[in-house]
XYZ file of N, CA, C and O in Angstrom:
784
model
N 148.588 76.564 71.134
C 147.902 76.683 72.422
C 148.094 75.662 73.063
O 149.404 75.774 73.467
N 147.725 76.375 74.691
C 147.728 76.877 76.234
C 147.415 74.860 77.076
O 146.646 74.531 76.263
N 149.180 74.190 77.072
C 149.000 73.342 77.965
C 148.850 73.214 79.616
O 149.992 73.121 80.221
N 147.885 72.440 79.876
C 146.567 73.912 81.071
C 147.732 72.012 81.566
O 147.995 72.680 83.464
N 148.103 70.956 81.958
C 147.829 70.280 82.455
C 149.717 70.515 82.826
O 150.027 69.627 83.913
N 150.300 71.301 82.268
C 152.188 71.787 82.372
C 152.371 73.050 82.645
O 153.680 73.082 83.609
N 151.163 73.355 83.562
C 151.499 74.452 84.038
C 150.915 74.501 86.571
O 150.674 72.881 86.498
N 151.554 74.881 86.655
C 151.953 74.218 88.239
C 150.383 74.573 89.009
O 149.973 75.281 88.683
N 150.498 73.754 89.581
C 148.948 73.101 90.376
C 149.112 74.629 91.848
O 150.264 72.931 91.938
N 148.155 75.039 91.835
C 148.903 75.826 93.810
C 147.023 74.745 94.624
O 146.816 74.626 93.880
N 148.118 73.854 95.872
C 146.597 73.898 96.861
C 146.837 75.010 97.857
O 147.221 75.995 97.906
N 145.498 75.641 97.953
C 145.504 76.639 99.339
C 146.482 76.745 100.373
O 146.084 75.674 101.475
N 147.082 77.660 100.448
C 147.936 78.159 101.544
C 146.648 77.917 103.213
O 147.894 77.916 103.772
N 145.711 78.025 102.706
C 145.569 78.103 104.688
C 144.566 76.958 105.547
O 143.447 76.509 104.341
N 144.356 76.824 106.322
C 143.128 75.938 106.540
C 141.837 77.544 106.708
O 141.616 78.433 106.739
N 140.849 76.325 106.680
C 139.325 76.923 106.814
C 139.289 77.599 108.263
O 139.756 77.620 109.125
N 138.907 79.446 108.190
C 139.090 79.819 110.089
C 136.955 80.167 109.549
O 136.591 80.447 109.444
N 137.042 79.131 111.379
C 136.188 78.975 111.548
C 136.312 78.827 112.886
O 136.238 78.583 113.723
N 135.510 80.356 113.329
C 135.484 80.471 114.737
C 134.095 80.094 115.394
O 132.285 79.227 115.342
N 134.295 80.017 117.079
C 133.159 78.378 117.182
C 131.500 79.993 116.785
O 131.449 80.981 116.825
N 130.322 78.050 117.298
C 129.409 78.861 116.611
C 129.273 79.707 115.677
O 128.530 81.174 115.364
N 129.936 79.780 114.420
C 129.666 80.276 113.370
C 128.323 80.543 112.632
O 128.125 79.565 112.239
N 128.204 81.836 112.071
C 126.850 81.561 111.664
C 127.321 81.373 109.652
O 125.780 81.624 109.139
N 127.530 83.135 109.598
C 128.250 83.282 107.987
C 129.379 82.396 107.889
O 130.323 82.752 107.981
N 129.218 81.266 106.439
C 130.464 81.372 106.121
C 131.079 82.136 104.724
O 130.718 82.430 103.523
N 132.566 82.599 104.513
C 132.446 84.178 103.270
C 133.476 82.819 102.656
O 134.599 82.772 103.235
N 133.260 83.080 100.903
C 133.701 82.784 100.130
C 134.641 83.139 98.943
O 133.438 83.309 98.386
N 135.614 83.439 98.947
C 135.997 83.842 97.791
C 136.938 82.949 96.902
O 135.509 81.482 96.170
N 137.502 83.207 96.467
C 137.810 81.925 94.938
C 139.152 81.734 96.233
O 139.404 79.980 95.559
N 139.961 82.171 95.141
C 142.050 81.403 96.012
C 142.591 83.051 96.156
O 142.002 83.207 95.564
N 143.521 83.082 97.167
C 144.096 83.468 97.732
C 145.407 84.260 96.034
O 145.279 83.502 95.496
N 145.903 85.407 95.835
C 146.468 85.752 94.696
C 147.946 85.574 95.593
O 148.805 84.178 96.247
N 148.838 85.842 94.261
C 150.102 85.219 94.888
C 150.672 85.617 95.563
O 150.492 86.812 96.224
N 151.708 84.477 96.077
C 152.442 84.976 97.496
C 153.495 86.832 97.384
O 152.883 87.619 98.673
N 153.525 87.376 96.278
C 154.268 88.385 96.772
C 153.500 89.047 96.497
O 153.092 90.159 96.854
N 151.659 89.489 96.993
C 150.662 90.254 96.867
C 150.515 90.134 98.588
O 149.635 91.063 98.993
N 150.930 89.170 99.145
C 150.742 89.413 100.000
C 151.305 90.398 101.544
O 152.126 90.428 101.552
N 150.054 90.817 102.329
C 150.333 91.265 103.452
C 150.573 90.789 104.047
O 150.989 91.787 105.178
N 149.875 89.827 104.837
C 149.373 89.234 106.274
C 148.625 87.466 104.895
O 148.508 87.176 104.447
N 149.496 86.502 105.633
C 149.433 85.530 105.917
C 148.488 84.433 105.723
O 148.287 84.315 107.501
N 146.939 85.485 106.227
C 145.545 84.975 105.417
C 144.769 85.834 104.978
O 145.506 86.166 104.030
N 143.478 84.991 104.637
C 142.986 85.558 103.648
C 142.110 86.918 103.899
O 142.488 88.149 104.296
N 141.673 87.243 101.959
C 142.620 88.929 101.936
C 143.494 89.317 102.201
O 143.154 90.148 102.861
N 144.576 89.024 101.618
C 145.723 89.379 102.281
C 146.748 90.357 101.320
O 147.303 91.632 101.633
N 145.880 91.220 100.612
C 146.243 92.185 99.290
C 145.368 93.301 100.001
O 144.479 93.620 100.990
N 146.478 94.437 100.082
C 146.543 96.347 100.690
C 145.674 96.070 99.588
O 144.282 97.598 100.181
N 145.237 96.285 98.649
C 144.875 96.908 97.435
C 143.138 96.405 97.166
O 142.467 96.044 96.043
N 142.927 94.975 98.503
C 141.469 94.424 98.773
C 141.158 95.425 98.944
O 140.938 95.437 100.365
N 139.499 95.655 98.779
C 138.126 95.892 99.682
C 137.955 95.560 100.817
O 137.274 95.556 102.080
N 138.408 94.423 101.214
C 137.816 92.647 101.757
C 137.527 93.362 103.987
O 136.572 94.192 104.604
N 138.591 93.767 103.831
C 138.880 94.492 105.576
C 139.106 95.764 105.337
O 138.142 96.044 106.825
N 138.485 96.566 104.871
C 137.945 98.068 104.261
C 137.125 98.298 104.984
O 136.262 98.198 106.063
N 135.777 97.495 103.875
C 135.253 97.001 103.766
C 134.888 96.422 104.956
O 133.733 97.073 106.147
N 134.439 96.094 105.991
C 134.538 95.043 107.271
C 134.669 95.860 108.483
O 133.974 95.963 109.100
N 135.805 96.795 108.209
C 136.189 97.904 109.111
C 134.521 99.021 109.264
O 134.223 99.341 109.970
N 135.141 99.652 107.675
C 133.290 100.323 107.964
C 132.061 99.722 108.113
O 131.394 100.466 108.941
N 131.756 97.644 107.814
C 130.432 98.059 108.613
C 130.229 97.623 110.048
O 129.678 98.452 110.675
N 131.727 97.332 110.843
C 131.326 96.572 112.326
C 131.829 98.561 113.172
O 131.523 98.326 114.081
N 133.025 99.030 112.125
C 133.584 99.169 112.941
C 133.417 101.013 112.729
O 133.669 102.023 113.492
N 132.399 101.087 111.632
C 131.918 102.692 111.279
C 132.904 103.947 111.070
O 133.357 104.427 110.457
N 134.328 102.493 110.133
C 135.551 103.110 109.847
C 136.310 102.079 108.973
O 136.826 101.427 109.601
N 136.680 102.760 107.818
C 137.324 101.841 107.333
C 138.205 101.003 107.545
O 139.415 100.565 106.468
N 139.467 102.034 107.647
C 140.790 102.590 107.995
C 140.622 101.186 109.856
O 141.777 101.174 110.024
N 139.622 100.617 110.095
C 139.710 100.169 111.663
C 140.761 99.251 111.771
O 140.955 98.557 113.575
N 140.777 98.822 110.618
C 141.038 97.269 111.095
C 142.497 97.169 110.452
O 143.260 96.088 109.944
N 143.177 98.154 109.937
C 144.587 98.719 109.986
C 145.735 98.995 111.452
O 144.908 99.264 112.792
N 146.784 98.358 111.215
C 147.896 98.850 112.386
C 147.580 100.454 113.098
O 148.134 100.939 111.633
N 147.476 100.764 113.668
C 147.924 102.218 114.055
C 148.529 102.912 113.348
O 149.769 103.013 113.349
N 148.643 103.903 112.286
C 149.948 104.786 112.251
C 150.196 103.711 110.681
O 151.146 104.499 110.234
N 150.243 103.292 110.517
C 150.480 101.432 109.653
C 148.731 101.895 107.773
O 147.384 101.472 108.752
N 150.212 100.876 107.088
C 149.141 100.940 105.753
C 149.091 99.229 106.018
O 148.747 98.406 105.132
N 149.505 98.283 107.242
C 149.540 97.075 106.980
C 148.484 96.333 108.421
O 147.148 97.609 109.433
N 147.434 95.744 107.834
C 146.347 94.755 108.758
C 147.060 94.375 109.870
O 147.914 94.016 110.133
N 146.008 94.649 110.545
C 145.657 94.333 112.419
C 145.013 92.354 112.422
O 143.902 93.024 113.025
N 145.945 91.506 111.763
C 145.482 90.207 112.378
C 144.635 90.110 113.369
O 144.056 89.439 113.308
N 145.008 90.542 114.446
C 144.969 90.279 115.814
C 143.001 90.392 115.902
O 141.932 89.774 116.456
N 143.561 91.915 114.832
C 141.456 92.485 115.690
C 140.933 92.323 114.418
O 139.410 92.048 114.593
N 141.300 91.432 113.154
C 140.219 90.934 112.492
C 140.591 89.286 112.479
O 138.780 88.999 112.551
N 140.658 88.673 113.268
C 140.529 87.601 113.750
C 139.302 87.598 115.293
O 138.855 87.108 115.587
N 139.883 88.407 115.935
C 138.874 89.575 116.713
C 137.364 89.687 116.604
O 136.540 89.081 116.753
N 137.488 89.907 115.489
C 135.631 90.261 114.579
C 135.072 89.440 114.510
O 134.180 89.029 114.536
N 136.437 88.405 113.960
C 135.456 87.503 113.266
C 135.031 86.598 114.069
O 133.715 85.220 113.527
N 136.061 85.956 115.243
C 135.036 85.241 116.121
C 134.186 85.570 116.687
O 132.997 85.139 117.234
N 133.652 87.757 117.253
C 132.680 88.062 117.976
C 131.294 88.397 117.187
O 130.702 87.637 117.506
N 131.735 88.276 115.421
C 130.518 87.831 114.444
C 130.266 86.414 114.515
O 128.978 86.469 114.191
N 131.289 85.292 114.979
C 130.656 84.453 114.037
C 130.542 84.822 112.272
O 129.820 83.921 111.909
N 131.569 84.453 112.360
C 131.736 84.355 110.326
C 133.106 84.345 110.212
O 134.098 84.061 110.627
N 132.664 82.611 109.542
C 133.667 82.163 108.767
C 134.761 82.207 108.003
O 133.904 83.133 107.022
N 135.735 81.483 107.327
C 136.051 82.016 105.426
C 136.821 80.880 104.982
O 137.473 80.213 106.310
N 136.445 80.839 104.193
C 137.121 79.722 103.530
C 137.016 80.395 101.858
O 135.864 81.092 101.995
N 137.975 80.171 100.824
C 137.576 79.725 99.328
C 137.556 78.728 98.720
O 137.017 77.523 99.666
N 136.796 78.848 97.763
C 135.673 77.481 96.675
C 136.395 77.063 95.890
O 136.120 75.444 95.762
N 138.688 76.883 95.395
C 138.997 76.674 95.336
C 139.932 75.948 96.109
O 140.805 76.397 97.296
N 140.160 74.505 96.070
C 141.174 73.497 96.758
C 142.336 74.047 96.329
O 143.607 74.039 96.964
N 142.367 72.917 94.546
C 143.641 73.341 94.030
C 143.483 74.038 93.310
O 142.301 73.551 91.842
N 144.477 74.987 92.316
C 144.112 75.761 90.665
C 145.662 75.689 90.452
O 146.020 75.511 90.280
N 144.857 76.908 88.781
C 146.225 76.765 88.267
C 145.991 78.581 88.281
O 144.562 78.704 86.835
N 147.137 78.792 87.869
C 147.134 80.580 86.954
C 147.568 80.164 85.634
O 147.890 79.481 85.378
N 146.286 80.559 84.610
C 146.522 80.677 83.634
C 147.377 81.756 83.072
O 147.994 81.430 81.459
N 147.114 83.034 83.575
C 148.380 84.336 82.662
C 149.207 84.276 84.251
O 149.630 84.883 84.651
N 149.039 83.621 85.043
C 150.040 83.978 86.142
C 149.614 85.355 87.208
O 150.482 86.418 87.390
N 147.856 85.294 87.491
C 147.702 86.638 88.147
C 146.548 85.912 89.323
O 146.013 84.520 89.370
N 146.308 86.959 90.012
C 144.578 86.819 90.799
C 143.745 87.064 90.325
O 143.482 86.808 90.338
N 143.721 87.394 88.779
C 142.581 86.984 87.939
C 141.140 85.580 88.393
O 142.193 85.235 87.771
N 140.370 85.963 88.858
C 139.918 85.454 88.591
C 139.304 85.112 87.104
O 138.923 83.656 86.358
N 138.891 85.454 86.341
C 138.711 84.833 84.744
C 139.524 83.771 84.278
O 139.593 83.537 83.529
N 140.930 84.515 84.794
C 142.198 83.099 83.974
C 142.493 82.035 85.578
O 143.770 81.564 85.439
N 141.427 81.831 86.403
C 141.931 80.842 87.426
C 141.118 79.511 87.212
O 139.968 79.500 86.958
N 142.244 78.335 86.591
C 141.103 77.536 86.719
C 141.186 76.569 87.214
O 142.147 76.275 88.731
N 139.572 76.145 88.243
C 139.144 75.220 89.349
C 139.648 73.588 89.073
O 138.542 73.267 88.823
N 140.735 74.077 89.904
C 141.530 71.684 89.241
C 140.544 70.563 90.151
O 139.314 70.230 89.840
N 140.368 71.380 91.480
C 139.462 70.437 93.007
C 138.614 71.991 93.711
O 139.869 72.472 94.556
N 137.453 71.910 93.431
C 136.429 72.928 94.693
C 137.099 72.228 96.295
O 137.914 70.505 96.306
N 136.238 73.481 96.519
C 136.408 73.070 98.014
C 135.190 71.656 98.406
O 134.444 71.576 97.862
N 135.550 71.059 99.306
C 134.513 70.479 99.733
C 133.360 70.734 100.840
O 133.913 70.761 101.715
N 132.467 71.437 100.526
C 131.270 72.976 100.510
C 130.793 71.522 101.869
O 131.009 71.979 102.812
N 130.167 70.752 101.791
C 129.555 69.972 102.642
C 129.961 69.122 104.123
O 130.098 69.377 104.967
N 131.533 68.713 104.235
C 132.516 68.362 105.023
C 132.832 70.235 105.438
O 132.950 69.919 106.461
N 132.417 71.548 104.884
C 133.081 72.147 105.517
C 132.003 73.221 106.359
O 131.859 73.014 108.054
N 131.013 72.537 105.839
C 129.921 72.882 106.714
C 129.032 72.168 107.945
O 128.744 72.192 109.263
N 129.678 70.508 107.190
C 129.461 69.797 108.726
C 130.241 70.227 109.735
O 129.936 69.985 111.027
N 131.651 71.082 109.720
C 131.870 71.872 111.431
C 131.511 73.062 111.496
O 132.153 73.294 112.857
N 130.378 73.659 111.212
C 129.862 74.597 111.189
C 128.032 74.678 111.866
O 127.494 74.901 110.426
N 127.906 73.553 112.603
C 126.330 73.206 112.328
C 125.537 74.502 112.926
O 124.209 74.237 112.240
N 125.535 75.560 113.226
C 125.015 77.000 113.490
C 125.357 78.020 112.031
O 123.942 78.936 112.480
N 125.794 77.209 111.162
C 126.368 78.183 109.867
C 124.965 78.023 108.526
O 125.168 76.460 107.933
N 124.269 78.682 107.910
C 123.238 78.318 107.461
C 123.113 79.357 105.933
O 123.018 79.354 105.481
N 124.503 80.294 106.509
C 124.764 80.864 104.915
C 126.063 80.945 104.398
O 126.590 81.241 105.462
N 125.979 80.679 103.338
C 127.233 81.096 102.251
C 127.442 82.317 101.574
O 126.271 82.644 100.950
N 128.865 83.380 101.289
C 128.481 84.232 101.133
C 129.471 83.843 99.766
O 130.444 84.069 100.219
N 129.212 84.895 98.880
C 130.774 84.498 97.212
C 131.233 85.782 97.508
O 130.183 86.592 97.064
N 132.371 86.030 97.643
C 132.572 87.093 96.780
C 133.458 86.811 95.661
O 134.256 86.994 95.301
N 132.216 87.402 94.760
C 132.192 87.594 93.139
C 131.836 86.229 92.489
O 131.246 85.501 93.021
N 131.758 86.483 91.169
C 131.040 85.593 89.637
C 131.524 83.962 89.846
O 131.422 82.867 89.588
N 133.593 84.112 90.195
C 133.058 82.398 90.219
C 132.867 82.425 91.336
O 133.066 81.253 90.753
N 133.188 82.696 92.521
C 133.482 81.475 93.668
C 131.451 81.435 93.613
O 131.284 80.430 94.139
N 130.885 81.848 93.544
C 129.673 82.167 92.653
C 129.158 80.742 92.193
O 128.292 80.015 92.182
N 129.842 80.487 90.676
C 129.696 80.001 89.667
C 129.610 78.556 90.814
O 129.804 77.251 90.853
N 131.481 78.421 91.584
C 131.085 76.939 91.568
C 130.446 76.519 93.816
O 130.239 75.544 93.074
N 130.473 77.846 93.808
C 129.102 77.235 95.298
C 127.951 76.255 94.183
O 127.147 75.961 94.563
N 126.922 77.159 93.546
C 126.416 76.287 92.500
C 126.305 75.204 91.933
O 125.702 74.641 92.039
N 127.757 74.966 91.491
C 127.564 73.396 90.963
C 128.145 72.856 91.935
O 127.571 71.243 91.775
N 128.488 72.889 93.453
C 128.380 72.218 94.036
C 127.089 71.793 94.827
O 126.996 71.601 95.943
N 126.231 73.005 95.235
C 124.554 72.515 95.818
C 123.831 72.438 94.876
O 122.719 72.223 95.555
N 123.703 72.467 93.370
C 122.956 72.368 92.230
C 121.349 73.475 92.417
O 121.075 73.656 92.549
N 122.439 74.420 92.164
C 121.310 76.006 92.615
C 121.905 76.294 91.079
O 123.219 76.340 90.484
N 121.397 77.696 91.009
C 121.564 78.461 89.816
C 122.504 79.307 91.493
O 122.555 79.891 91.473
N 123.347 80.124 90.323
C 123.427 81.399 90.813
C 123.063 82.735 90.746
O 122.230 82.982 90.198
N 122.784 82.791 91.977
C 121.888 84.512 91.335
C 123.079 85.429 91.879
O 123.300 85.874 91.404
N 121.333 86.211 91.201
C 122.065 87.575 90.992
C 123.238 87.770 92.438
O 122.861 88.195 93.264
N 123.873 89.253 91.450
C 124.421 89.576 92.558
C 123.965 90.222 93.611
O 122.635 91.306 92.952
N 124.090 90.755 94.615
C 123.434 91.115 96.230
C 121.866 89.892 96.220
O 121.557 90.923 96.921
N 122.230 89.019 95.801
C 120.809 88.208 95.575
C 121.455 86.522 96.836
O 121.396 86.503 96.370
N 120.535 86.050 97.231
C 121.272 84.880 97.429
C 118.981 83.698 96.902
O 118.328 84.824 96.371
N 119.814 82.829 96.417
C 119.022 81.212 96.556
C 119.646 80.685 97.456
O 119.848 80.596 98.326
N 118.553 80.208 97.597
C 118.688 78.234 99.117
C 118.403 76.476 98.262
O 117.739 77.101 97.110
N 119.057 76.169 99.370
C 118.957 74.952 98.752
C 118.448 73.789 99.343
O 117.300 74.632 100.338
N 118.621 72.889 98.620
C 117.817 71.407 98.923
C 117.284 71.235 100.165
O 116.066 71.393 100.980
N 118.737 71.828 101.226
C 118.355 71.327 102.637
C 118.502 73.424 102.729
O 118.754 72.762 104.166
N 117.826 74.076 102.753
C 117.761 75.271 103.216
C 118.909 76.243 103.544
O 119.002 77.161 104.689
N 120.043 75.910 103.018
C 121.185 76.819 103.690
C 121.095 78.106 101.541
O 120.639 78.230 101.121
N 121.118 79.262 102.565
C 121.039 80.449 101.481
C 122.107 80.630 101.198
O 123.179 81.185 101.717
N 122.223 80.783 99.610
C 123.684 80.906 99.333
C 123.574 82.730 98.135
O 123.042 82.396 97.559
N 124.822 83.763 98.344
C 124.170 84.525 98.360
C 125.883 85.251 97.526
O 126.901 84.461 97.790
N 125.119 85.912 96.558
C 126.699 86.021 96.255
C 127.082 87.864 95.706
O 125.892 88.116 95.606
N 127.909 87.944 96.616
C 128.004 89.510 97.019
C 129.020 90.013 95.921
O 130.056 89.723 95.072
N 128.569 91.062 95.847
C 130.259 91.642 94.745
C 131.718 91.512 95.546
O 131.595 91.094 96.469
N 132.306 91.666 94.044
C 133.364 90.933 94.376
C 134.154 92.462 95.768
O 133.554 93.387 95.276
N 135.136 91.835 96.449
C 136.087 92.572 96.623
C 137.097 93.962 96.540
O 137.955 93.597 97.117
N 137.419 93.262 95.237
C 138.534 93.131 94.373
C 138.793 94.960 93.336
O 137.749 95.095 93.685
N 139.699 95.594 93.475
C 139.360 96.461 93.206
C 139.238 96.779 91.667
O 138.894 98.358 91.527
N 139.501 95.738 91.376
C 138.595 96.157 89.416
C 137.388 96.370 89.581
O 137.173 96.353 88.599
N 136.780 95.438 90.469
C 135.007 95.076 90.532
C 134.788 96.977 90.624
O 135.059 97.674 92.165
N 134.193 96.856 89.792
C 133.402 98.758 89.443
C 132.533 99.713 90.471
O 131.852 100.037 90.051
N 133.045 99.403 91.666
C 131.950 99.795 92.972
C 132.309 100.279 94.516
O 133.059 99.978 94.168
N 131.996 101.664 94.281
C 132.301 102.134 95.511
C 132.601 101.279 97.010
O 131.539 100.478 97.290
N 133.052 101.592 97.494
C 133.455 101.171 98.897
C 131.942 100.612 99.669
O 131.960 100.022 100.711
N 131.511 101.557 100.001
C 130.779 102.147 99.849
C 129.346 101.353 99.969
O 128.182 100.563 100.393
N 129.339 101.238 98.784
C 128.319 100.556 98.399
C 128.503 99.047 98.237
O 127.347 98.849 98.807
N 129.321 98.280 97.888
C 129.764 97.022 98.641
C 129.508 96.647 99.649
O 128.284 96.216 100.633
N 130.277 97.641 100.779
C 129.851 97.713 102.187
C 127.737 97.476 102.940
O 127.452 96.309 103.300
N 127.145 98.618 102.211
C 126.175 98.504 101.779
C 125.416 96.909 101.775
O 124.683 96.107 102.366
N 125.563 96.293 100.514
C 125.976 94.139 100.327
C 125.431 94.070 100.783
O 124.646 92.898 100.974
N 127.010 94.576 101.575
C 127.428 93.009 102.810
C 127.122 92.916 104.022
O 126.692 92.060 105.887
N 126.404 94.418 104.859
C 126.038 95.204 105.750
C 124.346 93.546 105.494
O 123.713 93.258 106.427
N 123.773 94.095 104.331
C 122.362 93.208 104.059
C 122.433 92.177 104.604
O 121.828 91.068 104.637
N 123.553 91.315 103.881
C 123.754 89.731 104.006
C 124.013 89.475 105.567
O 122.982 87.985 105.569
N 125.231 89.856 106.344
C 125.451 89.615 107.432
C 123.776 90.356 108.076
O 123.292 90.001 108.701
N 123.086 91.492 108.275
C 121.043 91.366 109.099
C 121.274 90.466 109.080
O 120.180 89.878 109.844
N 120.874 89.563 108.331
C 120.021 88.857 107.529
C 120.607 87.437 107.839
O 119.245 86.903 108.695
N 121.461 86.898 108.366
C 122.012 86.127 108.440
C 121.538 85.793 110.329
O 122.146 85.238 111.110
N 121.343 87.092 110.969
C 120.804 87.162 111.920
C 122.399 87.454 113.120
O 122.680 87.411 114.077
N 123.239 88.124 112.587
C 124.553 89.089 113.105
C 124.226 90.676 112.719
O 124.567 91.471 111.939
N 124.907 90.967 114.423
C 124.176 92.545 114.472
C 125.749 93.094 114.754
O 126.726 92.411 114.073
N 124.632 94.268 113.582
C 125.821 95.494 113.211
C 126.016 97.537 113.947
O 124.094 97.476 113.562
N 126.437 97.154 114.338
C 126.353 98.741 115.348
C 125.603 99.224 115.123
O 125.123 99.476 114.220
């Protein structure tokens, strides 16, 4: 039997990214281990589809958020896009334990979830939360006293917050990038975020 109490407790490494006038809050579960980071920001793993998907949705090119001639993400372009579109980022886990020493949500214990109410209080124009995967969706459902929506669908909580469950952007989730992008594009359009 595994003694979870003696396992290392990790605290989220980044502050929430909240652009002025943010309209959508995208929430994953927790960053991968530092050895998997290619940058010091959300969705840092090169094998995660998130930034490729965002480039495809907003710029028509899956490589648009990479540095020219490189496999590295262009953090300045990423932040500029998020600010331009009013997309905030944070994760649902504030403190966690990795039960198997990897990034898999299946083996992630959320010890302390994010304070979602405090986070939303900093974003008065945000009425939409999107979770990137099943575990994040479950955490947000518990924090908002809502049901977990079906993948690609939404529920609304008592205050009128629209909560979407989106497909995971992990490559382990078996859905083509273009199909993931179609789900997220629908979410962004629903929240009034302009897409070319």
